[in-house]
XYZ file of N, CA and C in Angstrom:
624
model
N -10.153 5.558 6.057
C -9.751 4.272 5.495
C -9.734 4.375 4.043
N -10.658 4.977 3.408
C -10.554 5.111 1.973
C -9.429 5.714 1.390
N -8.887 6.739 2.056
C -7.635 7.422 1.723
C -6.428 6.414 1.903
N -6.557 5.564 2.922
C -5.478 4.533 3.107
C -5.558 3.765 1.785
N -6.632 3.218 1.318
C -6.804 2.496 0.250
C -6.248 3.034 -0.983
N -6.455 4.421 -1.122
C -5.927 5.083 -2.167
C -4.462 5.227 -2.220
N -3.727 4.764 -1.223
C -2.351 4.882 -1.328
C -1.668 3.478 -1.009
N -2.271 2.727 -0.186
C -1.561 1.359 0.018
C -1.695 0.456 -1.140
N -2.732 0.423 -1.954
C -2.658 -0.371 -3.111
C -1.709 0.017 -4.099
N -1.258 1.326 -4.092
C -0.300 1.665 -5.068
C 1.128 1.517 -4.702
N 1.354 0.662 -3.493
C 2.654 0.371 -3.024
C 3.064 -0.976 -3.555
N 2.294 -2.105 -3.701
C 2.954 -3.365 -3.970
C 2.280 -4.126 -5.189
N 1.313 -3.700 -5.940
C 0.569 -4.527 -6.812
C 0.985 -5.022 -8.096
N 1.678 -4.159 -8.913
C 1.953 -4.626 -10.219
C 3.517 -4.948 -10.333
N 4.040 -5.298 -9.323
C 5.459 -5.828 -9.402
C 5.792 -6.832 -10.239
N 4.906 -7.769 -10.319
C 5.100 -9.113 -11.001
C 4.763 -8.874 -12.477
N 4.315 -7.693 -12.927
C 4.016 -7.453 -14.351
C 5.259 -6.874 -15.034
N 6.202 -6.543 -14.239
C 7.334 -5.820 -14.742
C 8.538 -6.613 -15.227
N 8.768 -7.837 -14.597
C 9.734 -8.694 -15.025
C 11.095 -8.170 -14.958
N 11.639 -8.198 -16.272
C 13.096 -7.799 -16.382
C 13.364 -6.383 -16.560
N 12.418 -5.544 -16.263
C 12.565 -4.172 -16.286
C 13.392 -3.705 -15.207
N 13.441 -4.358 -14.067
C 14.169 -3.948 -12.953
C 15.563 -4.677 -12.807
N 15.968 -5.174 -13.984
C 17.217 -5.957 -13.955
C 18.411 -5.230 -13.418
N 18.376 -3.892 -13.622
C 19.531 -3.080 -13.209
C 19.220 -2.342 -11.866
N 18.268 -2.806 -11.139
C 17.929 -2.249 -9.797
C 18.054 -3.331 -8.762
N 19.169 -3.611 -8.341
C 19.481 -4.750 -7.373
C 18.719 -4.581 -6.064
N 18.542 -3.275 -5.525
C 17.957 -3.017 -4.277
C 16.433 -3.301 -4.397
N 15.973 -2.787 -5.542
C 14.561 -3.082 -5.802
C 14.203 -4.466 -6.065
N 15.118 -5.242 -6.745
C 15.007 -6.654 -7.027
C 14.834 -7.354 -5.642
N 15.739 -6.959 -4.772
C 15.719 -7.720 -3.335
C 14.356 -7.367 -2.573
N 13.957 -6.096 -2.828
C 12.633 -5.858 -2.074
C 11.622 -6.689 -2.773
N 11.513 -6.688 -4.080
C 10.615 -7.410 -4.855
C 10.588 -9.047 -4.393
N 11.729 -9.430 -4.227
C 11.944 -10.903 -3.870
C 11.202 -11.193 -2.530
N 11.320 -10.281 -1.641
C 10.708 -10.477 -0.236
C 9.195 -10.840 -0.443
N 8.601 -10.027 -1.322
C 7.128 -10.268 -1.577
C 6.914 -11.580 -2.386
N 7.843 -11.848 -3.296
C 7.664 -12.996 -4.125
C 7.781 -14.343 -3.146
N 8.535 -14.179 -2.144
C 8.667 -15.345 -1.053
C 7.555 -15.254 -0.214
N 6.547 -14.457 -0.298
C 5.300 -14.359 0.440
C 5.807 -13.914 1.938
N 6.725 -13.040 2.024
C 6.999 -12.466 3.325
C 6.173 -11.232 3.556
N 6.065 -10.874 4.822
C 5.209 -9.756 5.150
C 5.927 -8.646 5.742
N 5.696 -7.466 5.067
C 6.390 -6.301 5.727
C 5.450 -5.584 6.720
N 5.983 -5.487 7.939
C 5.218 -4.937 9.089
C 5.864 -3.643 9.682
N 4.960 -2.634 9.840
C 5.585 -1.385 10.284
C 4.464 -0.550 10.865
N 4.914 0.467 11.777
C 4.056 1.534 12.066
C 4.127 2.540 10.929
N 3.109 3.178 10.787
C 3.136 4.085 9.449
C 2.255 5.432 9.771
N 2.701 6.344 9.121
C 2.040 7.716 9.089
C 1.847 8.066 7.631
N 0.636 8.575 7.297
C 0.378 9.077 5.960
C -0.147 10.597 5.950
N 0.498 11.167 5.029
C 0.132 12.718 4.784
C -0.276 12.926 3.360
N -1.494 13.489 3.260
C -1.969 13.726 1.850
C -2.109 15.367 1.789
N -1.407 15.858 0.721
C -1.360 17.356 0.542
C -2.083 17.581 -0.802
N -3.124 18.411 -0.593
C -3.989 18.742 -1.844
C -3.357 19.912 -2.462
N -2.891 19.791 -3.677
C -2.186 20.811 -4.421
C -3.006 22.094 -4.725
N -4.350 21.877 -4.804
C -5.415 22.937 -5.286
C -5.676 23.759 -4.077
N -6.220 23.064 -3.013
C -6.758 23.774 -1.792
C -5.639 24.005 -0.729
N -4.524 23.353 -0.836
C -3.571 23.424 0.324
C -3.966 22.562 1.489
N -5.113 21.881 1.424
C -5.539 21.101 2.572
C -4.621 19.791 2.851
N -4.384 19.441 4.028
C -3.613 18.332 4.420
C -4.450 17.389 5.272
N -4.319 16.178 5.075
C -5.028 15.085 5.729
C -3.969 14.193 6.329
N -3.974 13.857 7.672
C -2.967 13.093 8.278
C -3.612 11.890 8.971
N -2.967 10.665 8.821
C -3.402 9.555 9.518
C -2.292 8.643 9.896
N -2.523 7.738 10.930
C -1.291 6.849 11.303
C -1.935 5.654 11.795
N -1.055 4.579 11.929
C -1.527 3.342 12.453
C -0.465 2.348 12.333
N -0.950 0.978 12.200
C -0.062 -0.116 12.003
C -0.457 -0.780 10.631
N 0.606 -1.232 9.942
C 0.312 -1.858 8.605
C 1.034 -3.061 8.344
N 0.475 -3.958 7.755
C 1.066 -5.353 7.319
C 0.922 -5.378 5.764
N 1.884 -5.660 5.041
C 1.814 -5.744 3.540
C 2.360 -7.026 3.011
N 1.560 -7.700 2.256
C 1.930 -8.930 1.635
C 2.016 -8.802 0.091
N 2.068 -9.943 -0.613
C 2.274 -9.855 -2.035
C 0.964 -9.297 -2.710
N -0.151 -9.657 -2.311
C -1.369 -9.151 -2.829
C -2.396 -8.731 -1.818
N -1.898 -8.691 -0.543
C -2.813 -8.347 0.484
C -2.178 -7.429 1.647
N -3.061 -6.775 2.247
C -2.579 -5.849 3.314
C -3.558 -5.627 4.519
N -3.053 -5.268 5.541
C -3.906 -5.008 6.762
C -3.484 -3.709 7.248
N -4.509 -2.855 7.702
C -4.249 -1.645 8.351
C -5.081 -1.570 9.597
N -4.441 -1.085 10.778
C -5.159 -0.859 12.003
C -4.916 0.636 12.439
N -5.966 1.371 12.658
C -5.851 2.742 13.115
C -7.129 3.408 13.159
N -7.295 4.512 14.030
C -8.537 5.265 14.093
C -9.773 4.306 14.424
N -9.538 3.439 15.275
C -10.576 2.544 15.722
C -11.219 1.766 14.582
N -10.355 1.587 13.460
C -10.835 0.760 12.380
C -9.736 -0.203 12.035
N -10.176 -1.424 11.510
C -9.319 -2.316 10.938
C -9.711 -2.649 9.580
N -8.823 -2.554 8.608
C -9.105 -2.995 7.286
C -8.146 -4.079 6.724
N -8.811 -5.101 6.074
C -8.013 -6.171 5.595
C -8.520 -6.413 4.149
N -7.504 -6.406 3.195
C -7.724 -6.696 1.801
C -6.973 -7.953 1.487
N -7.603 -8.997 0.971
C -6.932 -10.252 0.724
C -6.775 -10.572 -0.792
N -6.990 -9.497 -1.639
C -6.787 -9.709 -3.110
C -8.259 -9.957 -3.746
N -9.176 -10.501 -2.988
C -10.492 -10.641 -3.542
C -11.645 -9.830 -2.815
N -11.368 -9.671 -1.435
C -12.331 -9.083 -0.624
C -11.725 -8.014 0.215
N -12.571 -6.963 0.474
C -12.216 -5.983 1.386
C -12.976 -6.013 2.621
N -12.522 -6.039 3.835
C -13.269 -6.178 5.005
C -12.876 -5.029 5.925
N -13.846 -4.146 6.395
C -13.499 -2.975 7.272
C -14.483 -3.181 8.534
N -13.660 -3.305 9.691
C -14.360 -3.247 10.868
C -14.239 -1.877 11.623
N -15.342 -1.239 11.822
C -15.492 0.104 12.601
C -15.843 -0.212 14.010
N -14.777 -0.174 14.859
C -14.980 -0.438 16.307
C -15.994 0.622 17.012
N -16.057 1.862 16.565
C -16.822 2.825 17.153
C -18.276 2.627 16.898
N -18.460 2.061 15.667
C -19.925 1.847 15.365
C -20.292 0.314 15.467
N -19.318 -0.550 15.869
C -19.456 -2.047 15.964
C -20.073 -2.517 14.647
N -19.488 -2.170 13.523
C -19.991 -2.448 12.195
C -18.891 -3.022 11.286
N -19.318 -3.982 10.579
C -18.422 -4.620 9.489
C -18.980 -4.463 8.140
N -18.182 -3.922 7.263
C -18.504 -3.805 5.793
C -17.636 -4.681 4.965
N -18.266 -5.573 4.245
C -17.497 -6.432 3.359
C -17.890 -6.176 1.882
N -16.894 -6.023 1.081
C -17.249 -5.649 -0.359
C -16.153 -6.403 -1.158
N -16.546 -6.507 -2.501
C -15.600 -7.144 -3.466
C -14.415 -6.084 -3.633
N -13.175 -6.589 -3.629
C -12.092 -5.726 -3.820
C -11.826 -5.535 -5.304
N -11.607 -4.259 -5.700
C -11.426 -4.027 -7.195
C -10.097 -3.326 -7.161
N -9.064 -4.041 -7.708
C -7.712 -3.550 -7.662
C -7.510 -2.261 -8.411
N -8.223 -2.081 -9.477
C -7.941 -0.819 -10.255
C -8.528 0.409 -9.557
N -9.439 0.251 -8.507
C -9.885 1.311 -7.783
C -9.257 1.644 -6.571
N -8.138 0.800 -6.236
C -7.433 0.955 -4.924
C -6.067 1.645 -5.277
N -6.026 2.983 -5.286
C -4.835 3.597 -5.638
C -3.819 3.641 -4.526
N -4.296 3.240 -3.318
C -3.334 3.319 -2.271
C -2.705 1.983 -1.950
N -3.079 0.876 -2.655
C -2.529 -0.407 -2.384
C -0.998 -0.426 -2.167
N -0.461 -0.639 -1.048
C 0.953 -0.578 -0.898
C 1.735 -1.663 -1.793
N 1.116 -2.704 -2.172
C 1.582 -3.680 -3.020
C 1.927 -2.992 -4.380
N 1.190 -2.071 -4.836
C 1.381 -1.416 -6.132
C 2.625 -0.678 -6.145
N 2.812 0.236 -5.103
C 3.948 1.122 -5.086
C 5.253 0.328 -4.873
N 5.284 -0.443 -3.842
C 6.390 -1.212 -3.449
C 6.844 -2.308 -4.502
N 5.958 -2.673 -5.303
C 6.294 -3.635 -6.430
C 6.370 -3.102 -7.803
N 6.233 -1.824 -7.998
C 6.534 -1.195 -9.126
C 5.442 -0.514 -9.963
N 4.263 -0.354 -9.467
C 3.253 0.200 -10.228
C 2.853 -0.479 -11.434
N 3.371 -0.030 -12.643
C 3.188 -0.918 -13.814
C 4.096 -0.544 -14.890
N 4.149 -1.309 -16.100
C 5.115 -1.176 -17.105
C 5.203 0.125 -17.662
N 4.315 1.073 -17.487
C 4.397 2.469 -18.031
C 5.459 3.388 -17.291
N 5.947 2.794 -16.164
C 6.838 3.650 -15.463
C 8.247 3.192 -15.814
N 9.128 4.289 -15.834
C 10.533 3.948 -15.939
C 11.157 4.093 -14.517
N 12.152 3.261 -14.302
C 12.656 3.006 -12.950
C 14.213 3.406 -12.842
N 14.606 4.120 -11.924
C 15.999 4.388 -11.612
C 16.301 4.129 -10.206
N 17.558 3.876 -9.900
C 17.933 3.678 -8.474
C 19.266 4.116 -8.173
N 19.447 4.700 -6.984
C 20.822 5.085 -6.627
C 20.952 4.908 -5.164
N 22.270 4.638 -4.811
C 22.545 4.424 -3.420
C 23.039 5.753 -2.872
N 22.494 6.099 -1.616
C 22.933 7.422 -0.973
C 24.098 7.150 -0.184
N 24.657 8.272 0.315
C 25.940 8.272 1.125
C 25.857 7.524 2.356
N 24.708 7.494 2.919
C 24.484 6.818 4.189
C 24.108 5.321 4.060
N 24.221 4.835 2.791
C 23.958 3.470 2.578
C 22.473 3.156 2.122
N 21.683 4.089 2.331
C 20.337 3.786 1.945
C 20.154 3.878 0.450
N 19.002 3.588 0.022
C 18.626 3.546 -1.449
C 17.400 4.433 -1.769
N 17.468 4.960 -2.973
C 16.325 5.823 -3.457
C 15.903 5.254 -4.778
N 14.690 4.793 -4.917
C 14.175 4.222 -6.012
C 13.137 5.114 -6.677
N 13.305 5.576 -7.813
C 12.345 6.468 -8.450
C 11.606 5.912 -9.713
N 10.329 5.998 -9.592
C 9.464 5.510 -10.705
C 8.749 6.737 -11.325
N 8.960 6.930 -12.718
C 8.341 8.074 -13.363
C 7.521 7.608 -14.566
N 6.555 8.318 -14.904
C 5.678 8.009 -16.058
C 5.144 9.325 -16.700
N 5.265 9.237 -18.054
C 4.680 10.341 -18.822
C 3.259 10.083 -19.380
N 2.739 8.867 -18.938
C 1.396 8.483 -19.367
C 0.359 9.300 -18.603
N -0.467 10.038 -19.189
C -1.507 10.796 -18.446
C -2.521 9.997 -17.876
N -2.627 8.781 -18.173
C -3.612 7.813 -17.665
C -3.167 7.123 -16.470
N -1.950 7.175 -16.041
C -1.441 6.602 -14.841
C -2.022 7.436 -13.708
N -2.111 6.804 -12.448
C -2.592 7.502 -11.324
C -1.424 8.479 -10.828
N -0.211 8.084 -10.930
C 0.875 8.923 -10.343
C 1.932 9.281 -11.471
N 2.389 10.449 -11.424
C 3.504 10.934 -12.227
C 4.704 10.374 -11.732
N 5.046 10.426 -10.434
C 6.251 9.916 -9.860
C 5.854 9.200 -8.563
N 6.734 8.194 -8.315
C 6.707 7.475 -6.969
C 8.187 7.247 -6.592
N 8.540 7.835 -5.429
C 9.938 7.687 -4.949
C 9.852 6.867 -3.732
N 10.652 5.729 -3.611
C 10.722 4.766 -2.480
C 12.109 4.911 -1.845
N 12.117 5.106 -0.537
C 13.373 5.176 0.120
C 13.546 3.920 1.086
N 14.669 3.246 0.826
C 14.967 1.981 1.488
C 16.062 2.282 2.529
N 16.140 1.662 3.632
C 17.189 1.887 4.563
C 18.351 0.856 4.175
N 19.497 0.835 4.887
C 20.517 -0.001 4.486
C 20.194 -1.433 4.585
N 19.156 -1.938 5.269
C 18.744 -3.301 5.324
C 17.785 -3.660 4.265
N 17.435 -2.657 3.380
C 16.456 -2.950 2.324
C 15.108 -2.844 2.703
N 14.731 -2.213 3.844
C 13.300 -2.140 4.294
C 12.851 -0.765 3.936
N 11.606 -0.653 3.371
C 11.061 0.687 3.052
C 10.857 1.656 4.322
N 11.444 2.922 4.050
C 11.179 3.864 5.132
C 10.192 4.962 4.767
N 10.078 5.218 3.506
C 9.164 6.374 2.979
C 8.894 6.079 1.525
N 7.644 6.445 1.309
C 7.197 6.638 -0.207
C 6.621 7.958 -0.372
N 7.097 8.602 -1.478
C 6.545 9.954 -1.764
C 5.972 9.844 -3.177
N 4.705 10.009 -3.310
C 4.016 9.956 -4.580
C 3.336 11.176 -5.040
N 3.402 11.517 -6.223
C 2.744 12.753 -6.808
C 1.828 12.279 -7.931
N 0.514 12.568 -7.679
C -0.484 12.102 -8.727
C -0.582 13.142 -9.874
N -1.455 12.879 -10.788
C -1.626 13.683 -11.921
C -2.179 15.085 -11.784
N -2.816 15.306 -10.553
C -3.221 16.653 -10.147
C -2.244 17.325 -9.271
N -1.020 16.870 -9.141
C -0.012 17.359 -8.360
C -0.189 17.220 -6.913
N -1.138 16.365 -6.576
C -1.317 16.173 -5.115
C -0.176 15.251 -4.608
N 0.328 15.476 -3.359
C 1.501 14.710 -2.898
C 0.946 13.870 -1.818
N 1.411 12.604 -1.737
C 1.109 11.598 -0.786
C 2.424 11.111 -0.211
N 2.516 11.268 1.112
C 3.829 10.835 1.829
C 3.526 9.787 2.801
N 3.974 8.634 2.624
C 3.772 7.565 3.644
C 5.127 7.271 4.262
N 5.161 7.264 5.588
C 6.421 6.937 6.249
C 6.224 5.735 7.152
N 7.235 4.886 7.079
C 7.268 3.629 7.868
C 8.262 3.672 9.029
N 7.860 3.184 10.258
C 8.774 3.202 11.304
C 8.896 1.758 11.929
N 10.014 1.415 12.312
C 10.217 0.064 12.915
C 9.784 -1.082 11.979
N 10.016 -0.792 10.724
C 9.639 -1.780 9.678
C 10.599 -2.966 9.495
N 10.032 -4.163 9.198
C 10.745 -5.347 9.023
C 10.056 -6.354 8.309
N 10.598 -7.318 7.640
C 9.845 -8.400 7.004
C 9.811 -9.660 7.923
N 8.647 -10.260 7.944
C 8.379 -11.450 8.863
C 7.788 -12.518 7.951
N 7.770 -13.663 8.514
C 7.090 -14.797 7.815
C 5.655 -14.684 7.866
N 4.874 -15.151 6.868
C 3.471 -14.976 6.700
C 2.766 -15.754 7.832
N 1.658 -15.165 8.356
C 0.814 -15.787 9.446
C -0.565 -15.993 8.854
N -1.114 -17.213 9.150
C -2.327 -17.576 8.631
C -3.556 -16.630 8.970
N -3.479 -16.203 10.318
C -4.560 -15.425 10.789
C -4.399 -13.901 10.532
N -3.258 -13.546 10.035
C -3.058 -12.092 9.892
C -4.062 -11.389 9.029
N -4.507 -11.934 7.979
C -5.454 -11.348 7.063
C -6.903 -11.772 7.391
N -7.209 -11.964 8.548
C -8.534 -12.141 8.982
C -8.988 -11.039 9.970
N -10.264 -10.796 10.072
C -10.728 -9.753 11.031
C -11.611 -10.415 12.093
N -11.178 -10.281 13.305
C -11.917 -10.736 14.404
C -12.899 -9.718 14.830
N -14.222 -9.946 14.841
C -15.211 -8.885 15.218
C -16.174 -9.665 16.315
N -16.791 -8.714 17.027
C -17.783 -9.323 17.998
C -18.956 -9.947 17.307
N -19.606 -10.953 17.933
C -20.754 -11.560 17.321
C -21.911 -10.692 17.116
N -22.040 -9.560 17.823
C -23.138 -8.743 17.814
C -22.964 -7.450 16.862
N -21.880 -7.601 16.189
C -21.508 -6.435 15.152
C -22.493 -6.489 13.971
N -22.900 -5.289 13.550
C -23.685 -5.144 12.467
C -22.916 -5.542 11.157
N -23.496 -6.290 10.330
C -22.836 -6.854 9.085
C -23.467 -6.175 7.908
N -22.644 -5.528 7.062
C -23.128 -5.021 5.828
C -22.362 -5.691 4.614
N -22.982 -6.462 3.927
C -22.252 -7.176 2.815
C -22.677 -6.639 1.483
N -21.653 -5.974 0.792
C -21.894 -5.382 -0.461
C -21.304 -6.105 -1.704
N -20.940 -7.287 -1.433
C -20.346 -8.029 -2.517
C -21.541 -8.479 -3.591
N -21.108 -8.443 -4.828
C -22.082 -8.782 -5.862
C -22.668 -10.053 -5.701
N -22.012 -11.023 -5.289
C -22.427 -12.392 -5.245
C -22.888 -12.860 -3.877
N -23.249 -11.822 -2.994
C -23.584 -12.069 -1.574
C -24.972 -12.767 -1.516
N -25.784 -12.616 -2.589
C -27.174 -13.160 -2.516
C -27.091 -14.588 -2.807
């Protein structure tokens, strides 16, 4: 789940800091508008992390829901919900719930950050492919950014199909979405239903 956080936060987060930077990227503007209208991107996903130094690969998959500043992941007998202020992880195998303060800067995986533009240090380009799909590329020369490049592939309907990110250590993170679509926001989506006998670990600073 931590690896999920290290990629899903970097998918939708800083879109609203960019403003007019994306004026010449209509496909990306349309994607951004879906999140600005509080719509939810829902999809099956798989994630592959390739370590450039060791050659090690880590693979995970599950279901994901992405909102403007929130997301939900289900997979590997775990459910994670981030609502912008709090992170809640329910581990079904241990019947345990861990609640902690959500720190945006430490969540390199946030899908909101990648899908919404990362930050103003990135240059953005967009091109339409022959099949009608779109390729959006974000690049940065700033050594303090988490990623050197982020490439977002949208299908002809404007839904994300894949995100390929390369970090400063040349590690590659590939997230693929299947059966993805935007839906209207649900009140209960970003809540975690857990058994009453589950162990609760509250790590929030103000939990006392």
